[in-house]
Coordinates of C-alpha atoms and ligand atoms in Angstrom, one line a residue:
M1 CA -15.8 64.3 2.4
T2 CA -13.8 63.8 5.6
G3 CA -11.0 66.0 6.9
T4 CA -9.9 67.0 10.4
A5 CA -12.1 68.7 13.0
A6 CA -9.9 71.7 12.6
E7 CA -10.5 71.7 8.9
A8 CA -14.2 71.4 9.2
I9 CA -14.5 74.4 11.5
A10 CA -12.3 76.4 9.1
A11 CA -14.3 75.2 6.1
G12 CA -17.5 76.3 7.7
L13 CA -16.2 79.8 8.4
A14 CA -14.8 80.2 5.0
R15 CA -18.2 79.2 3.5
A16 CA -19.9 81.8 5.6
G17 CA -17.6 84.5 4.0
C18 CA -15.1 84.8 6.9
R19 CA -11.7 85.9 5.5
H20 CA -10.1 87.1 8.6
A21 CA -9.4 85.8 12.1
F22 CA -7.7 87.6 14.9
G23 CA -6.1 86.4 18.1
V24 CA -3.0 85.1 20.0
P25 CA -2.1 81.5 19.4
G26 CA -1.0 78.9 22.0
G27 CA -0.1 75.3 21.8
E28 CA -3.6 74.1 22.1
V29 CA -4.9 75.8 18.8
L30 CA -2.1 75.4 16.4
E31 CA -4.0 72.8 14.1
L32 CA -6.9 75.3 14.1
L33 CA -4.7 78.2 13.2
D34 CA -3.1 76.1 10.3
A35 CA -6.5 75.1 9.0
L36 CA -7.8 78.5 9.1
E37 CA -4.9 79.7 7.0
R38 CA -5.2 77.0 4.5
A39 CA -9.0 77.7 4.2
G40 CA -8.3 81.3 3.3
V41 CA -9.3 82.7 6.7
G42 CA -6.0 84.8 7.2
F43 CA -4.9 85.2 10.8
T44 CA -3.9 88.4 12.3
L45 CA -1.7 88.5 15.4
A46 CA -2.8 90.9 18.0
K47 CA -1.0 91.6 21.2
H48 CA -3.9 91.0 23.5
E49 CA -6.9 88.7 23.0
N50 CA -9.2 91.5 24.1
A51 CA -8.0 93.7 21.3
A52 CA -8.3 90.7 18.9
G53 CA -12.0 90.5 19.8
F54 CA -12.6 94.0 18.8
M55 CA -10.5 93.6 15.6
A56 CA -12.8 90.7 14.7
E57 CA -15.8 93.1 15.2
G58 CA -14.1 95.7 12.9
A59 CA -13.8 93.0 10.2
W60 CA -17.5 92.1 10.5
Q61 CA -18.4 95.9 10.3
A62 CA -16.4 96.1 7.1
T63 CA -17.6 93.0 5.3
G64 CA -20.7 91.7 6.9
A65 CA -19.2 88.1 7.5
P66 CA -19.2 87.1 11.2
G67 CA -16.0 88.0 13.2
V68 CA -13.6 85.3 14.2
L69 CA -11.6 85.4 17.4
L70 CA -9.0 82.5 18.1
T71 CA -7.6 82.2 21.6
T72 CA -5.7 79.5 23.4
I73 CA -6.8 77.7 26.5
G74 CA -7.2 79.3 30.0
P75 CA -5.4 82.7 30.1
G76 CA -5.9 83.3 26.4
L77 CA -9.5 83.0 26.6
A78 CA -9.9 84.7 29.9
N79 CA -8.1 87.8 28.4
A80 CA -10.9 88.1 25.9
V81 CA -13.9 88.2 28.3
N82 CA -14.4 91.9 27.9
A83 CA -14.4 91.9 24.2
I84 CA -16.7 88.9 24.1
A85 CA -19.2 90.6 26.6
N86 CA -19.0 93.7 24.5
A87 CA -20.0 91.6 21.4
Y88 CA -22.9 90.3 23.5
Q89 CA -24.2 93.8 24.4
E90 CA -23.3 95.4 21.0
Q91 CA -25.0 92.6 19.1
V92 CA -21.9 91.5 17.1
P93 CA -21.9 88.2 15.2
L94 CA -18.6 86.8 16.6
V95 CA -17.4 83.2 16.6
V96 CA -15.0 82.6 19.5
L97 CA -12.7 79.7 19.0
S98 CA -10.5 78.3 21.8
G99 CA -8.5 75.4 22.5
C100 CA -9.2 73.2 25.6
I101 CA -8.3 69.9 27.2
A102 CA -10.9 67.2 26.5
P103 CA -13.2 66.4 29.7
G104 CA -11.7 63.0 30.1
Q105 CA -8.3 64.2 30.4
A106 CA -9.1 67.3 32.4
S107 CA -10.2 65.3 35.3
Q108 CA -6.6 64.3 35.8
F109 CA -4.5 67.0 33.9
T110 CA -5.3 70.5 35.5
H111 CA -2.7 72.8 34.2
Q112 CA -4.5 75.8 32.8
V113 CA -7.7 74.1 33.0
I114 CA -10.8 76.3 34.0
D115 CA -14.5 75.7 33.0
Q116 CA -14.3 77.8 29.9
Q117 CA -17.9 77.3 29.0
A118 CA -19.1 78.4 32.3
L119 CA -16.9 81.4 32.1
L120 CA -18.5 82.5 28.8
A121 CA -22.1 81.3 29.4
P122 CA -23.5 84.5 30.6
I123 CA -21.9 86.6 27.9
T124 CA -22.4 84.3 24.8
K125 CA -25.6 83.2 23.0
A126 CA -24.2 79.7 23.2
T127 CA -21.1 77.8 24.0
F128 CA -20.2 74.4 22.4
Q129 CA -17.6 71.9 23.1
V130 CA -16.7 69.8 20.0
A131 CA -17.1 66.0 20.4
P132 CA -15.6 63.3 18.0
G133 CA -17.0 63.7 14.6
N134 CA -19.4 66.7 15.2
A135 CA -17.1 69.6 14.4
A136 CA -18.9 70.6 10.9
V137 CA -22.3 70.5 12.7
I138 CA -21.2 72.6 15.6
V139 CA -19.6 75.3 13.4
E140 CA -22.8 75.6 11.3
K141 CA -24.9 75.7 14.5
A142 CA -22.6 78.5 15.7
L143 CA -22.7 80.5 12.6
A144 CA -26.5 80.4 12.4
L145 CA -26.8 81.3 16.0
A146 CA -24.3 84.2 15.9
Q147 CA -26.1 85.7 13.0
A148 CA -29.7 85.2 14.1
D149 CA -31.4 88.4 15.6
P150 CA -30.1 89.7 17.8
P151 CA -26.6 88.7 16.6
G152 CA -24.1 88.0 19.2
P153 CA -21.0 85.9 20.2
V154 CA -21.0 82.0 20.1
H155 CA -18.2 80.0 21.6
I156 CA -16.5 76.7 20.2
D157 CA -14.2 74.9 22.4
L158 CA -12.1 72.5 20.6
P159 CA -10.3 69.8 22.6
D160 CA -6.7 69.7 21.5
C161 CA -6.7 65.9 21.1
L162 CA -9.6 66.2 18.6
A163 CA -8.3 69.1 16.4
A164 CA -6.5 66.7 14.1
A165 CA -9.0 63.8 14.5
E166 CA -11.3 62.9 11.6
A167 CA -14.5 64.7 11.2
P168 CA -16.8 64.5 8.3
A169 CA -17.7 67.6 6.5
L170 CA -21.2 69.0 5.8
D171 CA -22.1 70.3 2.5
T172 CA -25.3 72.3 3.5
P173 CA -24.8 75.1 5.9
A174 CA -27.5 75.6 8.5
P175 CA -30.2 78.1 7.3
I176 CA -30.5 81.3 8.9
A177 CA -34.0 82.1 10.0
E178 CA -36.1 84.3 7.7
R179 CA -37.2 87.6 9.1
A180 CA -40.9 88.3 9.5
I181 CA -42.2 90.7 7.1
L182 CA -44.8 93.2 8.1
G183 CA -47.6 92.7 5.5
P184 CA -51.3 93.5 5.1
G185 CA -53.3 92.8 8.2
D186 CA -54.4 94.1 11.6
T187 CA -51.1 95.2 12.9
L188 CA -50.1 97.3 9.7
D189 CA -53.7 98.8 9.5
K190 CA -53.5 100.0 13.2
A191 CA -50.0 101.3 12.7
L192 CA -50.9 103.2 9.5
N193 CA -54.0 104.5 11.1
R194 CA -52.0 106.0 14.0
I195 CA -49.6 107.7 11.6
L196 CA -52.4 109.1 9.5
E197 CA -54.1 110.4 12.6
S198 CA -51.0 111.8 14.2
H199 CA -50.0 115.5 14.1
R200 CA -46.7 115.2 15.8
P201 CA -45.1 111.8 14.6
I202 CA -41.3 111.0 15.4
I203 CA -39.1 108.2 14.6
V204 CA -36.7 106.7 17.0
A205 CA -34.1 104.4 15.2
G206 CA -31.6 102.1 16.9
I207 CA -29.2 99.3 16.3
G208 CA -31.9 97.1 14.5
A209 CA -32.2 99.6 11.7
V210 CA -28.5 99.4 11.0
L211 CA -28.4 95.5 11.3
H212 CA -31.3 95.3 8.8
G213 CA -30.0 98.0 6.5
A214 CA -33.1 100.1 6.9
G215 CA -31.5 103.4 6.3
P216 CA -32.9 104.0 2.8
E217 CA -36.4 103.0 3.9
I218 CA -36.3 105.2 7.0
T219 CA -35.1 108.2 4.9
R220 CA -37.9 107.6 2.6
L221 CA -40.5 107.3 5.4
S222 CA -39.2 110.5 7.0
E223 CA -39.2 112.5 3.8
T224 CA -42.4 111.2 2.4
H225 CA -44.4 112.0 5.5
G226 CA -42.4 114.8 7.1
I227 CA -41.3 112.8 10.2
P228 CA -38.2 113.9 12.2
V229 CA -35.7 111.1 13.1
I230 CA -33.9 110.7 16.4
T231 CA -31.3 107.9 16.7
T232 CA -29.1 106.1 19.1
Y233 CA -25.3 106.4 18.9
K234 CA -25.0 103.2 17.1
A235 CA -27.8 104.1 14.6
K236 CA -26.2 107.4 13.7
G237 CA -26.4 108.0 9.9
V238 CA -29.5 105.8 9.1
L239 CA -30.8 109.2 8.0
P240 CA -27.7 111.2 6.9
E241 CA -27.2 113.7 9.7
H242 CA -27.1 116.8 7.4
H243 CA -30.6 116.1 6.4
P244 CA -33.1 118.8 7.7
N245 CA -35.2 115.9 9.4
A246 CA -32.3 114.5 11.2
L247 CA -32.0 115.3 14.9
G248 CA -28.9 113.4 15.6
G249 CA -27.8 110.5 17.9
H250 CA -28.7 110.6 21.6
G251 CA -28.6 108.6 24.8
L252 CA -25.6 109.6 26.8
S253 CA -25.6 113.3 26.8
P254 CA -27.8 115.2 29.5
L255 CA -27.4 118.4 27.3
S256 CA -28.9 116.8 24.2
D257 CA -31.6 115.0 26.3
Q258 CA -32.8 118.4 27.4
V259 CA -33.7 119.1 23.7
V260 CA -34.9 115.7 22.5
L261 CA -36.8 114.2 25.5
P262 CA -39.4 117.1 25.5
L263 CA -39.9 116.4 21.8
L264 CA -40.7 112.6 22.6
R265 CA -43.0 113.7 25.3
A266 CA -44.8 116.1 22.9
S267 CA -45.2 113.4 20.3
D268 CA -48.6 111.7 19.6
C269 CA -46.8 108.9 17.6
V270 CA -43.5 107.6 18.4
I271 CA -42.4 105.2 15.7
C272 CA -39.6 102.9 17.0
L273 CA -37.6 101.4 14.3
G274 CA -35.0 98.9 15.5
Y275 CA -34.8 100.8 18.7
D276 CA -33.2 98.8 21.6
P277 CA -32.7 101.0 24.7
I278 CA -29.6 99.1 25.8
E279 CA -27.6 102.2 24.6
M280 CA -29.5 104.6 26.8
R281 CA -28.8 106.1 30.2
S282 CA -31.4 106.3 32.9
D283 CA -33.0 109.6 31.7
W284 CA -34.5 107.4 28.9
I285 CA -36.6 105.3 31.3
R286 CA -40.2 105.9 30.1
P287 CA -39.6 108.7 27.8
W288 CA -43.0 108.7 26.4
A289 CA -46.6 107.3 27.2
P290 CA -46.9 103.7 26.1
E291 CA -50.2 104.4 24.3
V292 CA -48.4 106.7 21.7
A293 CA -45.6 104.4 20.9
M294 CA -45.3 101.6 18.5
E295 CA -42.3 99.3 17.9
F296 CA -40.9 97.6 14.9
V297 CA -37.8 95.8 16.3
H298 CA -35.4 93.2 15.0
A299 CA -35.4 91.1 18.2
Q300 CA -37.6 90.4 21.2
T301 CA -35.2 92.1 23.7
E302 CA -36.7 92.4 27.2
H303 CA -36.1 95.6 29.2
G304 CA -38.2 97.9 31.4
M305 CA -37.0 101.0 29.7
H306 CA -40.3 102.0 27.9
G307 CA -43.6 100.8 26.9
S308 CA -45.5 100.6 23.7
S309 CA -49.0 99.6 22.6
L310 CA -48.1 97.8 19.3
R311 CA -45.1 95.7 18.6
H312 CA -43.8 93.8 15.6
V313 CA -40.7 91.7 15.6
G314 CA -39.2 91.3 12.2
D315 CA -37.5 93.0 9.3
V316 CA -37.0 96.6 10.2
A317 CA -36.5 97.8 6.6
A318 CA -39.7 96.0 5.3
A319 CA -41.6 97.6 8.2
A320 CA -40.4 101.1 7.4
R321 CA -41.3 100.4 3.6
A322 CA -44.8 99.2 4.5
L323 CA -45.4 102.3 6.9
C324 CA -44.2 104.7 4.2
D325 CA -46.2 103.3 1.3
G326 CA -49.4 102.5 3.2
I327 CA -50.8 105.9 3.3
A328 CA -50.8 109.1 1.1
P329 CA -48.0 111.5 1.9
K330 CA -48.8 113.4 5.2
R331 CA -48.8 117.2 5.1
G332 CA -48.3 119.7 7.9
T333 CA -46.7 117.5 10.6
W334 CA -45.5 119.4 13.7
P335 CA -47.4 122.5 12.9
G336 CA -45.4 124.4 15.7
A337 CA -42.2 123.4 14.0
E338 CA -40.6 122.0 17.3
P339 CA -38.3 119.5 15.5
A340 CA -36.7 122.5 13.5
A341 CA -36.3 124.4 16.8
A342 CA -34.7 121.4 18.3
R343 CA -32.3 120.9 15.5
R344 CA -31.2 124.7 15.9
A345 CA -30.9 124.2 19.7
L346 CA -28.7 121.1 19.1
A347 CA -26.6 122.9 16.7
H348 CA -26.1 125.7 19.1
A349 CA -25.4 123.4 22.1
F350 CA -22.7 121.5 20.3
A351 CA -21.3 124.3 18.2
P352 CA -17.5 124.5 17.8
R353 CA -16.1 126.6 20.7
G354 CA -12.9 128.7 20.6
E355 CA -9.6 128.3 18.7
W356 CA -8.5 124.9 20.3
G357 CA -9.7 122.2 22.6
P358 CA -12.0 119.1 22.1
H359 CA -14.6 120.9 20.1
A360 CA -12.0 122.1 17.6
V361 CA -10.7 118.6 17.3
F362 CA -14.1 117.1 16.6
A363 CA -15.2 119.9 14.2
T364 CA -12.2 119.4 12.3
L365 CA -12.6 115.6 12.0
D366 CA -16.3 116.3 11.1
E367 CA -15.4 118.7 8.3
H368 CA -12.0 117.5 7.1
L369 CA -12.1 113.8 6.5
P370 CA -13.3 112.3 3.2
E371 CA -16.8 111.1 3.1
Q372 CA -15.9 107.3 2.6
A373 CA -13.7 107.4 5.9
V374 CA -14.6 105.2 8.8
L375 CA -14.1 106.6 12.2
T376 CA -14.0 104.9 15.5
V377 CA -14.2 106.4 18.9
D378 CA -13.3 105.1 22.5
S379 CA -15.2 105.6 25.6
G380 CA -14.9 108.7 27.7
A381 CA -15.7 112.4 27.7
H382 CA -14.2 112.6 24.2
R383 CA -16.7 110.0 22.9
I384 CA -19.8 111.7 24.1
L385 CA -18.8 115.3 22.7
M386 CA -17.5 113.7 19.4
T387 CA -20.7 111.7 18.9
Q388 CA -22.9 114.8 19.5
M389 CA -20.8 117.0 17.1
F390 CA -20.2 114.4 14.4
H391 CA -22.5 114.4 11.3
A392 CA -22.7 110.7 10.3
R393 CA -23.3 110.6 6.5
R394 CA -24.2 106.9 6.6
P395 CA -24.6 104.0 9.1
G396 CA -21.3 102.7 10.3
H397 CA -19.6 106.1 9.5
L398 CA -18.7 106.4 13.3
L399 CA -18.2 103.1 15.1
Q400 CA -18.2 102.7 18.9
S401 CA -19.1 100.6 21.9
A402 CA -22.3 102.4 22.9
A403 CA -24.0 99.7 25.0
F404 CA -21.3 98.1 26.9
C405 CA -19.1 101.4 26.6
T406 CA -15.8 99.7 27.1
M407 CA -12.6 101.6 26.9
G408 CA -9.8 100.3 24.7
V409 CA -12.1 99.6 21.7
A410 CA -11.3 102.4 19.3
V411 CA -7.9 101.5 18.0
P412 CA -8.4 97.6 17.5
L413 CA -11.9 98.2 16.0
A414 CA -10.2 100.5 13.5
I415 CA -7.5 97.9 12.9
G416 CA -10.1 95.3 12.1
V417 CA -11.9 97.6 9.6
K418 CA -8.7 98.5 7.9
R419 CA -7.5 94.8 7.9
A420 CA -10.7 93.8 6.0
A421 CA -11.1 97.0 3.9
P422 CA -7.5 98.3 3.2
D423 CA -8.5 101.0 0.8
T424 CA -11.0 102.6 3.3
P425 CA -9.4 105.7 5.1
V426 CA -9.8 104.8 8.8
V427 CA -9.2 107.1 11.8
A428 CA -9.4 106.0 15.4
V429 CA -10.2 108.6 18.2
V430 CA -9.2 107.7 21.7
G431 CA -8.6 109.2 25.1
D432 CA -5.2 109.0 26.8
G433 CA -6.6 106.8 29.4
G434 CA -7.9 104.6 26.8
L435 CA -4.6 104.3 24.8
D436 CA -2.5 103.8 27.9
M437 CA -4.8 100.9 28.5
A438 CA -3.8 99.1 25.4
P439 CA -0.7 100.5 23.7
G440 CA 0.1 97.1 22.3
D441 CA -2.2 97.8 19.4
L442 CA 0.3 100.1 18.0
A443 CA 2.5 97.1 17.5
T444 CA -0.2 95.4 15.6
L445 CA -0.6 98.4 13.4
R446 CA 3.2 98.2 12.8
D447 CA 3.0 94.6 11.9
M448 CA 0.2 95.1 9.5
G449 CA 2.1 97.7 7.7
L450 CA -1.2 99.6 6.8
P451 CA -1.7 103.4 7.1
M452 CA -4.2 104.4 9.6
T453 CA -4.5 107.5 11.7
V454 CA -4.8 107.4 15.6
V455 CA -6.0 110.7 17.1
V456 CA -5.4 110.6 20.9
L457 CA -6.9 113.3 23.1
V458 CA -4.1 114.1 25.7
D459 CA -5.4 115.7 28.8
S460 CA -3.8 113.5 31.6
A461 CA -7.2 112.6 33.0
L462 CA -10.0 110.2 33.0
T463 CA -12.2 113.2 32.3
L464 CA -15.5 111.6 32.3
I465 CA -15.0 110.0 35.5
G466 CA -13.5 113.1 37.1
R467 CA -16.5 115.0 35.8
K468 CA -18.8 112.5 37.8
Q469 CA -16.7 112.9 40.8
K470 CA -17.3 116.6 40.7
A471 CA -21.0 116.2 40.2
M472 CA -21.1 114.0 43.2
Q473 CA -19.1 116.6 45.2
L474 CA -16.3 114.0 45.7
G475 CA -12.6 114.6 45.6
Q476 CA -10.6 114.0 42.5
A477 CA -9.1 110.5 43.4
G478 CA -7.8 108.1 40.9
V479 CA -8.6 110.2 37.8
T480 CA -5.4 112.0 36.9
F481 CA -2.1 110.6 35.7
G482 CA 1.2 111.7 34.0
A483 CA 1.7 112.7 30.5
T484 CA 2.7 109.8 28.2
D485 CA 4.9 110.9 25.3
F486 CA 2.5 109.4 22.8
P487 CA 4.4 110.5 19.6
A488 CA 7.6 108.8 20.9
L489 CA 5.6 105.7 21.6
A490 CA 4.3 105.9 18.0
R491 CA 7.9 106.1 16.7
A492 CA 9.0 103.3 19.0
Y493 CA 6.4 101.1 17.3
G494 CA 7.5 102.1 13.8
G495 CA 4.9 104.6 13.1
H496 CA 4.9 108.6 12.8
G497 CA 4.0 110.6 15.8
E498 CA 3.2 114.3 16.2
T499 CA 1.9 116.5 19.0
I500 CA -0.8 118.8 17.8
R501 CA -1.6 122.1 19.5
D502 CA -3.8 124.0 17.0
R503 CA -6.5 123.5 14.4
A504 CA -4.3 124.5 11.3
E505 CA -1.6 122.0 12.4
F506 CA -4.2 119.3 12.9
K507 CA -5.7 119.9 9.5
R508 CA -2.3 119.6 7.9
A509 CA -1.3 116.7 9.9
L510 CA -4.5 114.8 9.0
S511 CA -3.9 115.4 5.3
A512 CA -0.2 114.3 5.6
A513 CA -1.4 111.1 7.6
A514 CA -3.6 110.1 4.6
R515 CA -0.6 110.2 2.2
R516 CA 1.7 108.1 4.5
G517 CA 2.6 104.4 4.1
A518 CA 2.8 103.7 7.9
F519 CA 0.4 104.6 10.7
T520 CA 0.1 108.1 12.2
L521 CA -0.4 109.1 15.6
L522 CA -1.6 112.7 16.3
A523 CA -1.4 113.7 20.0
C524 CA -3.8 116.5 20.4
K525 CA -3.0 118.3 23.7
I526 CA -6.0 119.7 25.2
D527 CA -7.3 121.1 28.6
S528 CA -9.8 118.8 30.2
A529 CA -11.7 122.0 31.2
G530 CA -12.7 122.1 27.6
Y531 CA -15.3 119.5 28.3
D532 CA -17.0 121.7 31.1
G533 CA -20.6 122.1 30.3
A534 CA -20.0 120.6 27.0
F535 CA -22.4 117.7 27.0
Ligands
LIG601 C1 -12.7 98.8 30.4 C2 -13.2 100.0 31.1 N1 -12.8 100.5 32.3 C3 -13.3 101.6 32.8 C4 -14.4 102.3 32.3 C5 -14.9 103.4 33.1 N2 -14.7 104.6 32.2 C6 -15.5 105.1 31.4 S1 -14.9 106.5 30.6 C7 -13.5 106.4 31.5 C8 -12.5 107.6 31.3 C9 -11.7 107.4 30.1 O1 -10.6 108.3 30.1 P1 -9.8 108.8 28.7 O2 -9.6 107.5 27.8 O3 -8.7 109.6 29.0 O4 -11.0 109.7 28.1 P2 -11.7 111.1 28.5 O5 -12.8 110.7 29.6 O6 -10.5 111.8 29.2 O7 -12.1 111.6 27.3 C10 -13.5 105.4 32.4 C11 -12.4 105.0 33.3 C12 -14.9 101.7 31.1 N3 -15.9 102.1 30.5 N4 -14.2 100.8 30.5

């Protein structure tokens, strides 16, 4: 069957399960936009391409189908660079579609023409330019690559003169590589022996555990053999965090590091499951002796953060299953009960403080929202404290940019989740610096007409950076700003906005937001001193 190049791309995306695309159109992508809509890949107009990239990630988080970002030539694509780099570090399968001028023409016609493939080369897994007749092949290659471990962004540049040109369709999608399964053999025998002989085993789970859906297997491994579980921020919830073996998510809080790093140093068997240290700060360089560690990872990522003496790259869930079932249940691990003491120390360090302040906001969100809600959180002091305090009941319960740590991600990420899963209660938590960076997302919320809650921590400061300045004994330059009237802004964008000053008011407003048809913005006035010594 033959259609146009734009139709071939849209058909490939639809076949891969993509139902949503996000972006801002321009003259060079109108054929593509039209083809996407006709193929059932509904387009959501964002107000900034960067936000659209985060929305596309949100749709992937909600559905498992690759995210789709559509931008126009030049400035459109350049606006999305941060979100694409984020997808690269956060391992998000994202197909980036852009319009361009065909190379022949671009040698003469230079208006808005930049080397788009060169721009994206360092922050994508691959960048392709469609040539006459090959659109269907390109989209299949892009989809396969985007989803192969580690997942990431792949770029397709479609010359405007080719969008409506004939291109044959493909009926067989490119296969996605099978994951290697840890089966009987030397590696498994060695690994099982180490667990068998250990007295203080510990699991460190990371993003690969989430990508491979290894939560249930990690839970069984932990419960069967009495092994405590530490996770990264992205892997929070692979073991539900109210579980007695769960020691929470770590990597960016020096206060929590003080509790968990000694535990890792004391362990005689560190079992890394899908752990990629890309999320960790420098205190996590060489946290254990390589001879006690073994890794079962989803991808061969290179770093100098830690060593190990056994490594298997493949299916993380299958590895956890093989480790669990290969030996009889262990008894009496950690005879000194250090993990239980660490759990108590963490609960104490991140316990709610005082009547009102950031702690009260995060404790209320932790306790008050329904189990099935999805929360997103931005970058800043609020993110670190919230992540330390929040008990994720499942992977994906709390979403964030934990490797790239970009600001301006929480609201559009939440929008993408809500767009793809409209019945899910969704709450975005953001600092005032983060919301000031991208207020246009509220206009997208208005246009979608979907109820969602935005909680903004209003302290008129880039608190995380101010804190670093203080630690470096520098003056507070460039970290404070005036108070934006966020509730008025919410109303201007057609939503409901309220200022919140205490816990009871916050609880009531969260409940009322859940019943509202439009979006709700809750501006929690806090004192940035509330973060002092908090993480
Ligand atoms: C796009 C981007 N710009 C700058 C930074 C550096 N940065 C990290 S956190 C932060 C402060 C965020 O301020 P706010 O949103 O008010 O949150 P708070 O720290 O006050 O909780 C800054 C500037 C970043 N991570 N991303």
